[in-house]
Amino acid sequence: MPKKPEDWLEIASPQKSRGIFKLFLGYAPGVGKTFSMLSEALRRRSRGEDVVIGVVETHGRKGIEELLTQIESVPRQKIEYKGTIFEEMDVDAILARHPQVVLVDELAHTNIPGSKHRKRYEDVQELLAAKIDVVSTLNIQHIESIAPVVRSITGITVRETVPDWVPLTAAETVMVDLTPEALQNRMKRGDVYSSEKVARSLKNFFRRGNLIALRELALRQVAEQVDRSLESYMEARRMDAELYVVHVDREFGAKEPNKDTLIANLRFAESLGAQVVRLKGRSVADSVAEFVRSKHVTQVIFGCAAIHDWRKYLYLSAVHRFLRESPAVDVHIVTQESEE
């Protein structure tokens, strides 16, 4: 039976190993991140893409509510916590529906206890791993390393944050920009918050000086992200090599103390194009040395945390054993300074 043109196109198209992550970044609530995300969704749907809403917060904004009616929404999961029913994004329902694209608002959100993951960005990682494209939103003050700077500028403590690596995994970051004056006008019209909150907000977080500083932080973040992406790309081109990330489960060693952190790190490695390899063995050094030998690896990087107790000697012992057992390779040790 002769193939149709779309059949040949499907054969010729490379199969992606992971969903594509797109992020709309803002410098303050009300600049239009969610509206931009929904507008993007409607454009994609008009091109024939299968788009659904995983979670979108309207905050009572009429323009957002009107757009929501035009896009299919996956019902949220109801979770009881301390006698109250809360609604969270239903990751398993989205996986079962398996759309091409899912919209996930407010990336830094902390899920209610009893949810599948503690943080919404961890939900996003699972969706991306299932080859579902994710479009999300984030304000600059919710990036972990920037939150203390925002507190020093505004006097307001940001309690919900995402690790810095999360926005860096976005294939595309779009800054949703609005001048501070225009944002303040939106506030005064009641387009952002209810009327009783407007006056207080304009005197606190939404003061003009604060907004100018926050906007500068967001612009700098996007510019630095572009620079880092270009630098990483050029470095990869210079190396022109395969990247493996190796984790060794020791047969008789202590169990991994923080599995969530390990899983997040391995997913991050995959998002950078690395091939994650999990080995089992009596010794980390011997297992890695054997892997290096079998794969003809020429460059090895060891990461070292800022530790000063007996674990430091175990780490150094493992590195020395690796150097003794491995073939001739270049070894790089990346360390971090203690905060003490």
mmCIF file of C-alpha atoms in Angstrom:
data_model
loop_
_atom_site.group_PDB
_atom_site.id
_atom_site.type_symbol
_atom_site.label_atom_id
_atom_site.label_comp_id
_atom_site.label_asym_id
_atom_site.label_seq_id
_atom_site.Cartn_x
_atom_site.Cartn_y
_atom_site.Cartn_z
ATOM 1 C CA MET A 1 0.000 0.000 0.000
ATOM 2 C CA PRO A 2 1.550 3.357 -1.048
ATOM 3 C CA LYS A 3 2.470 5.738 1.768
ATOM 4 C CA LYS A 4 0.768 9.099 2.140
ATOM 5 C CA PRO A 5 2.914 12.294 2.271
ATOM 6 C CA GLU A 6 2.324 12.613 6.039
ATOM 7 C CA ASP A 7 3.584 9.033 6.511
ATOM 8 C CA TRP A 8 6.883 9.914 4.846
ATOM 9 C CA LEU A 9 7.092 13.078 6.927
ATOM 10 C CA GLU A 10 6.663 11.049 10.115
ATOM 11 C CA ILE A 11 9.437 8.664 9.050
ATOM 12 C CA ALA A 12 11.792 11.512 8.175
ATOM 13 C CA SER A 13 11.149 13.471 11.392
ATOM 14 C CA PRO A 14 13.559 12.647 14.240
ATOM 15 C CA GLN A 15 11.877 11.203 17.330
ATOM 16 C CA LYS A 16 12.374 13.510 20.276
ATOM 17 C CA SER A 17 13.452 11.959 23.553
ATOM 18 C CA ARG A 18 11.892 14.662 25.722
ATOM 19 C CA GLY A 19 9.224 17.340 25.626
ATOM 20 C CA ILE A 20 10.126 20.940 24.760
ATOM 21 C CA PHE A 21 9.939 23.422 27.637
ATOM 22 C CA LYS A 22 8.947 27.041 26.944
ATOM 23 C CA LEU A 23 8.843 29.667 29.689
ATOM 24 C CA PHE A 24 7.122 33.039 29.885
ATOM 25 C CA LEU A 25 9.117 35.121 32.401
ATOM 26 C CA GLY A 26 7.839 38.265 34.104
ATOM 27 C CA TYR A 27 9.162 40.727 36.648
ATOM 28 C CA ALA A 28 5.949 41.129 38.650
ATOM 29 C CA PRO A 29 2.357 39.853 38.842
ATOM 30 C CA GLY A 30 0.099 41.450 36.252
ATOM 31 C CA VAL A 31 2.556 41.982 33.405
ATOM 32 C CA GLY A 32 0.629 39.511 31.232
ATOM 33 C CA LYS A 33 2.468 36.165 31.461
ATOM 34 C CA THR A 34 -0.648 33.988 31.733
ATOM 35 C CA PHE A 35 -2.442 35.934 28.993
ATOM 36 C CA SER A 36 0.602 35.503 26.710
ATOM 37 C CA MET A 37 0.722 31.779 27.481
ATOM 38 C CA LEU A 38 -2.954 31.327 26.639
ATOM 39 C CA SER A 39 -2.596 33.375 23.459
ATOM 40 C CA GLU A 40 0.291 31.132 22.430
ATOM 41 C CA ALA A 41 -1.887 28.089 23.121
ATOM 42 C CA LEU A 42 -4.643 29.393 20.856
ATOM 43 C CA ARG A 43 -2.128 30.034 18.063
ATOM 44 C CA ARG A 44 -0.767 26.500 18.412
ATOM 45 C CA ARG A 45 -4.253 25.024 18.405
ATOM 46 C CA SER A 46 -5.091 26.939 15.220
ATOM 47 C CA ARG A 47 -2.072 25.209 13.628
ATOM 48 C CA GLY A 48 -3.541 21.826 14.545
ATOM 49 C CA GLU A 49 -1.586 21.070 17.730
ATOM 50 C CA ASP A 50 -3.299 19.183 20.559
ATOM 51 C CA VAL A 51 -3.164 21.669 23.463
ATOM 52 C CA VAL A 52 -4.679 21.302 26.929
ATOM 53 C CA ILE A 53 -4.626 23.265 30.168
ATOM 54 C CA GLY A 54 -2.964 21.498 33.065
ATOM 55 C CA VAL A 55 -3.432 24.375 35.473
ATOM 56 C CA VAL A 56 -4.075 28.090 34.988
ATOM 57 C CA GLU A 57 -4.760 30.552 37.799
ATOM 58 C CA THR A 58 -7.180 33.326 36.819
ATOM 59 C CA HIS A 59 -7.001 35.384 40.047
ATOM 60 C CA GLY A 60 -10.399 36.706 39.016
ATOM 61 C CA ARG A 61 -9.089 38.386 35.847
ATOM 62 C CA LYS A 62 -11.845 38.493 33.231
ATOM 63 C CA GLY A 63 -9.552 38.428 30.194
ATOM 64 C CA ILE A 64 -7.969 35.200 31.416
ATOM 65 C CA GLU A 65 -11.343 33.622 32.222
ATOM 66 C CA GLU A 66 -12.602 34.353 28.689
ATOM 67 C CA LEU A 67 -9.568 32.698 27.077
ATOM 68 C CA LEU A 68 -9.902 29.648 29.319
ATOM 69 C CA THR A 69 -13.275 28.770 27.799
ATOM 70 C CA GLN A 70 -11.624 28.283 24.385
ATOM 71 C CA ILE A 71 -9.118 25.592 25.425
ATOM 72 C CA GLU A 72 -9.676 22.081 26.777
ATOM 73 C CA SER A 73 -8.792 21.763 30.453
ATOM 74 C CA VAL A 74 -7.778 18.558 32.251
ATOM 75 C CA PRO A 75 -9.804 18.415 35.508
ATOM 76 C CA ARG A 76 -7.720 19.054 38.605
ATOM 77 C CA GLN A 77 -7.122 16.502 41.319
ATOM 78 C CA LYS A 78 -8.975 17.081 44.597
ATOM 79 C CA ILE A 79 -6.838 16.507 47.701
ATOM 80 C CA GLU A 80 -8.021 16.707 51.294
ATOM 81 C CA TYR A 81 -5.565 18.304 53.701
ATOM 82 C CA LYS A 82 -6.381 19.125 57.337
ATOM 83 C CA GLY A 83 -10.095 18.925 56.687
ATOM 84 C CA THR A 84 -10.089 21.187 53.622
ATOM 85 C CA ILE A 85 -10.344 20.158 49.967
ATOM 86 C CA PHE A 86 -7.677 21.627 47.673
ATOM 87 C CA GLU A 87 -7.277 21.308 43.916
ATOM 88 C CA GLU A 88 -3.943 20.596 42.273
ATOM 89 C CA MET A 89 -2.840 19.798 38.738
ATOM 90 C CA ASP A 90 -3.527 16.130 37.987
ATOM 91 C CA VAL A 91 -0.248 14.877 36.513
ATOM 92 C CA ASP A 92 -1.449 11.305 35.994
ATOM 93 C CA ALA A 93 -4.597 12.484 34.180
ATOM 94 C CA ILE A 94 -2.461 14.606 31.847
ATOM 95 C CA LEU A 95 -0.130 11.665 31.200
ATOM 96 C CA ALA A 96 -3.154 9.491 30.381
ATOM 97 C CA ARG A 97 -4.586 12.164 28.060
ATOM 98 C CA HIS A 98 -1.078 12.669 26.570
ATOM 99 C CA PRO A 99 -1.563 15.889 24.593
ATOM 100 C CA GLN A 100 1.145 17.437 22.454
ATOM 101 C CA VAL A 101 1.264 20.547 24.632
ATOM 102 C CA VAL A 102 0.171 21.296 28.197
ATOM 103 C CA LEU A 103 -0.078 24.709 29.887
ATOM 104 C CA VAL A 104 1.258 24.880 33.447
ATOM 105 C CA ASP A 105 0.880 28.238 35.174
ATOM 106 C CA GLU A 106 2.954 29.456 38.171
ATOM 107 C CA LEU A 107 5.962 27.151 37.967
ATOM 108 C CA ALA A 108 7.171 27.916 41.533
ATOM 109 C CA HIS A 109 3.948 26.728 43.170
ATOM 110 C CA THR A 110 4.265 24.340 46.144
ATOM 111 C CA ASN A 111 1.801 21.472 45.947
ATOM 112 C CA ILE A 112 -0.463 20.453 48.816
ATOM 113 C CA PRO A 113 0.890 17.524 50.898
ATOM 114 C CA GLY A 114 -0.454 14.324 49.380
ATOM 115 C CA SER A 115 0.298 15.433 45.835
ATOM 116 C CA LYS A 116 2.463 13.290 43.557
ATOM 117 C CA HIS A 117 5.357 15.753 43.793
ATOM 118 C CA ARG A 118 6.218 18.451 46.314
ATOM 119 C CA LYS A 119 6.743 21.216 43.749
ATOM 120 C CA ARG A 120 5.035 22.021 40.479
ATOM 121 C CA TYR A 121 8.333 22.206 38.606
ATOM 122 C CA GLU A 122 8.792 18.526 39.498
ATOM 123 C CA ASP A 123 5.402 17.826 37.896
ATOM 124 C CA VAL A 124 6.701 19.601 34.802
ATOM 125 C CA GLN A 125 9.835 17.441 34.722
ATOM 126 C CA GLU A 126 7.677 14.291 34.643
ATOM 127 C CA LEU A 127 5.537 15.672 31.819
ATOM 128 C CA LEU A 128 8.630 16.598 29.801
ATOM 129 C CA ALA A 129 10.075 13.121 30.378
ATOM 130 C CA ALA A 130 6.846 11.735 28.862
ATOM 131 C CA LYS A 131 7.614 13.725 25.658
ATOM 132 C CA ILE A 132 4.859 16.276 26.302
ATOM 133 C CA ASP A 133 5.739 19.895 25.502
ATOM 134 C CA VAL A 134 5.180 22.251 28.436
ATOM 135 C CA VAL A 135 4.494 25.997 28.328
ATOM 136 C CA SER A 136 4.786 27.636 31.734
ATOM 137 C CA THR A 137 5.076 30.984 33.555
ATOM 138 C CA LEU A 138 7.408 32.336 36.229
ATOM 139 C CA ASN A 139 8.185 35.643 37.912
ATOM 140 C CA ILE A 140 11.823 36.622 38.390
ATOM 141 C CA GLN A 141 11.526 36.832 42.192
ATOM 142 C CA HIS A 142 10.787 33.098 42.382
ATOM 143 C CA ILE A 143 14.236 32.034 41.104
ATOM 144 C CA GLU A 144 16.131 30.725 44.122
ATOM 145 C CA SER A 145 19.313 32.791 43.835
ATOM 146 C CA ILE A 146 17.393 35.967 42.998
ATOM 147 C CA ALA A 147 14.847 35.771 45.856
ATOM 148 C CA PRO A 148 17.276 37.221 48.472
ATOM 149 C CA VAL A 149 18.056 40.145 46.129
ATOM 150 C CA VAL A 150 14.335 40.800 45.722
ATOM 151 C CA ARG A 151 13.909 40.762 49.509
ATOM 152 C CA SER A 152 16.668 43.365 49.891
ATOM 153 C CA ILE A 153 15.011 45.555 47.245
ATOM 154 C CA THR A 154 11.363 45.231 48.238
ATOM 155 C CA GLY A 155 11.525 44.096 51.877
ATOM 156 C CA ILE A 156 9.250 41.170 50.959
ATOM 157 C CA THR A 157 10.309 37.564 51.545
ATOM 158 C CA VAL A 158 9.591 35.237 48.635
ATOM 159 C CA ARG A 159 8.675 31.842 50.068
ATOM 160 C CA GLU A 160 8.083 29.832 46.893
ATOM 161 C CA THR A 161 11.132 29.386 44.664
ATOM 162 C CA VAL A 162 12.531 27.122 41.963
ATOM 163 C CA PRO A 163 16.197 26.052 41.740
ATOM 164 C CA ASP A 164 18.217 28.105 39.275
ATOM 165 C CA TRP A 165 18.671 25.116 36.933
ATOM 166 C CA VAL A 166 14.918 24.894 36.253
ATOM 167 C CA PRO A 167 14.516 28.014 34.058
ATOM 168 C CA LEU A 168 17.845 27.197 32.399
ATOM 169 C CA THR A 169 16.318 24.006 30.969
ATOM 170 C CA ALA A 170 13.795 26.012 28.932
ATOM 171 C CA ALA A 171 14.399 25.700 25.201
ATOM 172 C CA GLU A 172 12.877 29.176 24.844
ATOM 173 C CA THR A 173 12.380 31.939 27.401
ATOM 174 C CA VAL A 174 10.118 34.863 26.515
ATOM 175 C CA MET A 175 10.171 37.907 28.764
ATOM 176 C CA VAL A 176 6.703 39.411 29.016
ATOM 177 C CA ASP A 177 7.565 43.070 29.342
ATOM 178 C CA LEU A 178 5.501 46.047 30.418
ATOM 179 C CA THR A 179 6.766 49.419 31.574
ATOM 180 C CA PRO A 180 6.406 50.073 35.327
ATOM 181 C CA GLU A 181 4.060 52.969 34.546
ATOM 182 C CA ALA A 182 1.811 50.772 32.412
ATOM 183 C CA LEU A 183 1.745 48.097 35.123
ATOM 184 C CA GLN A 184 0.814 50.649 37.774
ATOM 185 C CA ASN A 185 -2.000 51.885 35.503
ATOM 186 C CA ARG A 186 -3.266 48.303 35.178
ATOM 187 C CA MET A 187 -3.233 48.107 38.960
ATOM 188 C CA LYS A 188 -5.231 51.304 39.329
ATOM 189 C CA ARG A 189 -7.840 50.089 36.830
ATOM 190 C CA GLY A 190 -8.327 46.943 38.911
ATOM 191 C CA ASP A 191 -7.009 44.650 36.153
ATOM 192 C CA VAL A 192 -4.561 42.886 38.494
ATOM 193 C CA TYR A 193 -5.998 42.886 42.030
ATOM 194 C CA SER A 194 -9.329 43.669 43.621
ATOM 195 C CA SER A 195 -9.902 47.329 44.475
ATOM 196 C CA GLU A 196 -9.280 46.897 48.222
ATOM 197 C CA LYS A 197 -5.738 45.591 47.566
ATOM 198 C CA VAL A 198 -4.688 48.173 44.989
ATOM 199 C CA ALA A 199 -3.721 51.098 47.226
ATOM 200 C CA ARG A 200 -1.717 48.917 49.607
ATOM 201 C CA SER A 201 0.078 47.142 46.751
ATOM 202 C CA LEU A 202 1.073 50.395 45.032
ATOM 203 C CA LYS A 203 2.692 51.585 48.265
ATOM 204 C CA ASN A 204 4.587 48.337 48.826
ATOM 205 C CA PHE A 205 5.707 45.782 46.236
ATOM 206 C CA PHE A 206 4.441 47.778 43.245
ATOM 207 C CA ARG A 207 6.291 51.007 44.039
ATOM 208 C CA ARG A 208 7.882 52.429 40.880
ATOM 209 C CA GLY A 209 11.441 52.019 42.194
ATOM 210 C CA ASN A 210 10.804 48.370 43.017
ATOM 211 C CA LEU A 211 9.342 47.668 39.601
ATOM 212 C CA ILE A 212 12.272 49.298 37.805
ATOM 213 C CA ALA A 213 14.744 47.153 39.780
ATOM 214 C CA LEU A 214 12.746 43.946 39.255
ATOM 215 C CA ARG A 215 12.435 44.612 35.547
ATOM 216 C CA GLU A 216 16.198 45.101 35.322
ATOM 217 C CA LEU A 217 16.737 41.756 37.092
ATOM 218 C CA ALA A 218 14.442 39.988 34.632
ATOM 219 C CA LEU A 219 16.110 41.550 31.589
ATOM 220 C CA ARG A 220 19.519 40.571 32.948
ATOM 221 C CA GLN A 221 18.367 37.008 33.627
ATOM 222 C CA VAL A 222 17.178 36.528 30.037
ATOM 223 C CA ALA A 223 20.362 38.084 28.609
ATOM 224 C CA GLU A 224 22.597 35.878 30.768
ATOM 225 C CA GLN A 225 20.566 32.808 29.841
ATOM 226 C CA VAL A 226 21.102 33.499 26.145
ATOM 227 C CA ASP A 227 24.836 33.956 26.759
ATOM 228 C CA ARG A 228 25.068 30.711 28.768
ATOM 229 C CA SER A 229 23.141 28.772 26.132
ATOM 230 C CA LEU A 230 25.424 30.041 23.372
ATOM 231 C CA GLU A 231 28.550 29.307 25.416
ATOM 232 C CA SER A 232 27.370 25.756 26.199
ATOM 233 C CA TYR A 233 26.494 25.167 22.554
ATOM 234 C CA MET A 234 29.864 26.380 21.329
ATOM 235 C CA GLU A 235 31.699 24.305 23.950
ATOM 236 C CA ALA A 236 29.754 21.202 22.902
ATOM 237 C CA ARG A 237 30.619 21.843 19.285
ATOM 238 C CA ARG A 238 34.304 22.159 20.175
ATOM 239 C CA MET A 239 34.241 18.851 22.042
ATOM 240 C CA ASP A 240 32.001 17.083 19.489
ATOM 241 C CA ALA A 241 31.632 14.221 21.968
ATOM 242 C CA GLU A 242 28.990 12.101 23.645
ATOM 243 C CA LEU A 243 28.045 13.099 27.191
ATOM 244 C CA TYR A 244 27.408 10.432 29.825
ATOM 245 C CA VAL A 245 26.220 11.065 33.367
ATOM 246 C CA VAL A 246 26.999 8.101 35.608
ATOM 247 C CA HIS A 247 25.442 7.215 38.958
ATOM 248 C CA VAL A 248 26.631 4.186 40.903
ATOM 249 C CA ASP A 249 24.340 2.313 43.298
ATOM 250 C CA ARG A 250 26.726 0.579 45.664
ATOM 251 C CA GLU A 251 25.684 -2.960 46.508
ATOM 252 C CA PHE A 252 26.578 -2.667 50.179
ATOM 253 C CA GLY A 253 26.710 1.104 50.610
ATOM 254 C CA ALA A 254 24.361 3.471 52.389
ATOM 255 C CA LYS A 255 21.116 4.273 50.623
ATOM 256 C CA GLU A 256 20.828 7.548 48.737
ATOM 257 C CA PRO A 257 19.809 10.119 51.430
ATOM 258 C CA ASN A 258 17.883 12.377 49.080
ATOM 259 C CA LYS A 259 16.268 10.470 46.221
ATOM 260 C CA ASP A 260 14.268 13.471 44.998
ATOM 261 C CA THR A 261 17.441 15.508 44.507
ATOM 262 C CA LEU A 262 19.106 12.600 42.696
ATOM 263 C CA ILE A 263 16.122 12.127 40.365
ATOM 264 C CA ALA A 264 15.959 15.874 39.654
ATOM 265 C CA ASN A 265 19.681 15.968 38.832
ATOM 266 C CA LEU A 266 19.438 12.971 36.502
ATOM 267 C CA ARG A 267 16.444 14.500 34.712
ATOM 268 C CA PHE A 268 18.350 17.762 34.374
ATOM 269 C CA ALA A 269 21.238 15.837 32.798
ATOM 270 C CA GLU A 270 18.843 14.230 30.312
ATOM 271 C CA SER A 271 17.412 17.644 29.432
ATOM 272 C CA LEU A 272 20.944 18.779 28.522
ATOM 273 C CA GLY A 273 21.277 15.864 26.112
ATOM 274 C CA ALA A 274 23.293 13.561 28.363
ATOM 275 C CA GLN A 275 22.843 9.805 28.372
ATOM 276 C CA VAL A 276 22.206 8.797 31.984
ATOM 277 C CA VAL A 277 23.800 5.507 33.034
ATOM 278 C CA ARG A 278 23.032 3.820 36.359
ATOM 279 C CA LEU A 279 25.546 1.188 37.434
ATOM 280 C CA LYS A 280 25.667 -1.265 40.328
ATOM 281 C CA GLY A 281 28.878 -2.339 42.006
ATOM 282 C CA ARG A 282 30.860 -2.701 45.180
ATOM 283 C CA SER A 283 32.975 0.373 44.471
ATOM 284 C CA VAL A 284 32.151 3.677 42.805
ATOM 285 C CA ALA A 285 35.726 4.021 41.572
ATOM 286 C CA ASP A 286 35.926 0.524 40.066
ATOM 287 C CA SER A 287 32.497 0.777 38.428
ATOM 288 C CA VAL A 288 33.270 4.143 36.821
ATOM 289 C CA ALA A 289 36.739 2.981 35.737
ATOM 290 C CA GLU A 290 35.259 -0.061 34.011
ATOM 291 C CA PHE A 291 32.625 2.101 32.298
ATOM 292 C CA VAL A 292 35.287 4.562 31.114
ATOM 293 C CA ARG A 293 37.316 1.685 29.724
ATOM 294 C CA SER A 294 34.365 0.081 27.903
ATOM 295 C CA LYS A 295 33.139 3.339 26.352
ATOM 296 C CA HIS A 296 36.622 4.697 25.514
ATOM 297 C CA VAL A 297 35.881 7.870 27.471
ATOM 298 C CA THR A 298 38.619 10.527 27.323
ATOM 299 C CA GLN A 299 37.348 13.188 29.753
ATOM 300 C CA VAL A 300 35.998 12.477 33.257
ATOM 301 C CA ILE A 301 34.443 15.060 35.584
ATOM 302 C CA PHE A 302 33.965 14.442 39.297
ATOM 303 C CA GLY A 303 31.727 16.729 41.338
ATOM 304 C CA CYS A 304 32.664 17.438 44.951
ATOM 305 C CA ALA A 305 30.299 18.979 47.516
ATOM 306 C CA ALA A 306 31.531 21.354 50.225
ATOM 307 C CA ILE A 307 32.087 18.698 52.908
ATOM 308 C CA HIS A 308 34.670 18.686 55.676
ATOM 309 C CA ASP A 309 33.928 15.602 57.775
ATOM 310 C CA TRP A 310 34.843 11.942 57.200
ATOM 311 C CA ARG A 311 32.920 11.914 53.926
ATOM 312 C CA LYS A 312 35.636 14.095 52.385
ATOM 313 C CA TYR A 313 38.210 11.357 52.931
ATOM 314 C CA LEU A 314 35.895 8.745 51.405
ATOM 315 C CA TYR A 315 35.486 10.980 48.373
ATOM 316 C CA LEU A 316 39.242 11.541 47.983
ATOM 317 C CA SER A 317 39.861 7.831 48.437
ATOM 318 C CA ALA A 318 37.395 7.024 45.642
ATOM 319 C CA VAL A 319 39.068 9.547 43.296
ATOM 320 C CA HIS A 320 42.545 8.132 44.028
ATOM 321 C CA ARG A 321 41.324 4.583 43.438
ATOM 322 C CA PHE A 322 39.743 5.630 40.142
ATOM 323 C CA LEU A 323 43.014 7.210 38.992
ATOM 324 C CA ARG A 324 44.819 3.987 39.846
ATOM 325 C CA GLU A 325 42.317 1.672 38.135
ATOM 326 C CA SER A 326 41.262 3.667 35.068
ATOM 327 C CA PRO A 327 42.971 3.942 31.672
ATOM 328 C CA ALA A 328 44.743 7.187 30.755
ATOM 329 C CA VAL A 329 42.057 9.912 30.798
ATOM 330 C CA ASP A 330 41.858 13.607 31.653
ATOM 331 C CA VAL A 331 40.196 14.058 35.048
ATOM 332 C CA HIS A 332 38.503 17.290 36.162
ATOM 333 C CA ILE A 333 37.291 17.848 39.721
ATOM 334 C CA VAL A 334 34.605 20.529 40.112
ATOM 335 C CA THR A 335 34.346 21.763 43.698
ATOM 336 C CA GLN A 336 32.218 24.300 45.517
ATOM 337 C CA GLU A 337 33.149 26.489 48.427
ATOM 338 C CA SER A 338 31.561 26.063 51.840
ATOM 339 C CA GLU A 339 29.108 28.781 52.859
ATOM 340 C CA GLU A 340 30.550 28.757 56.403
#
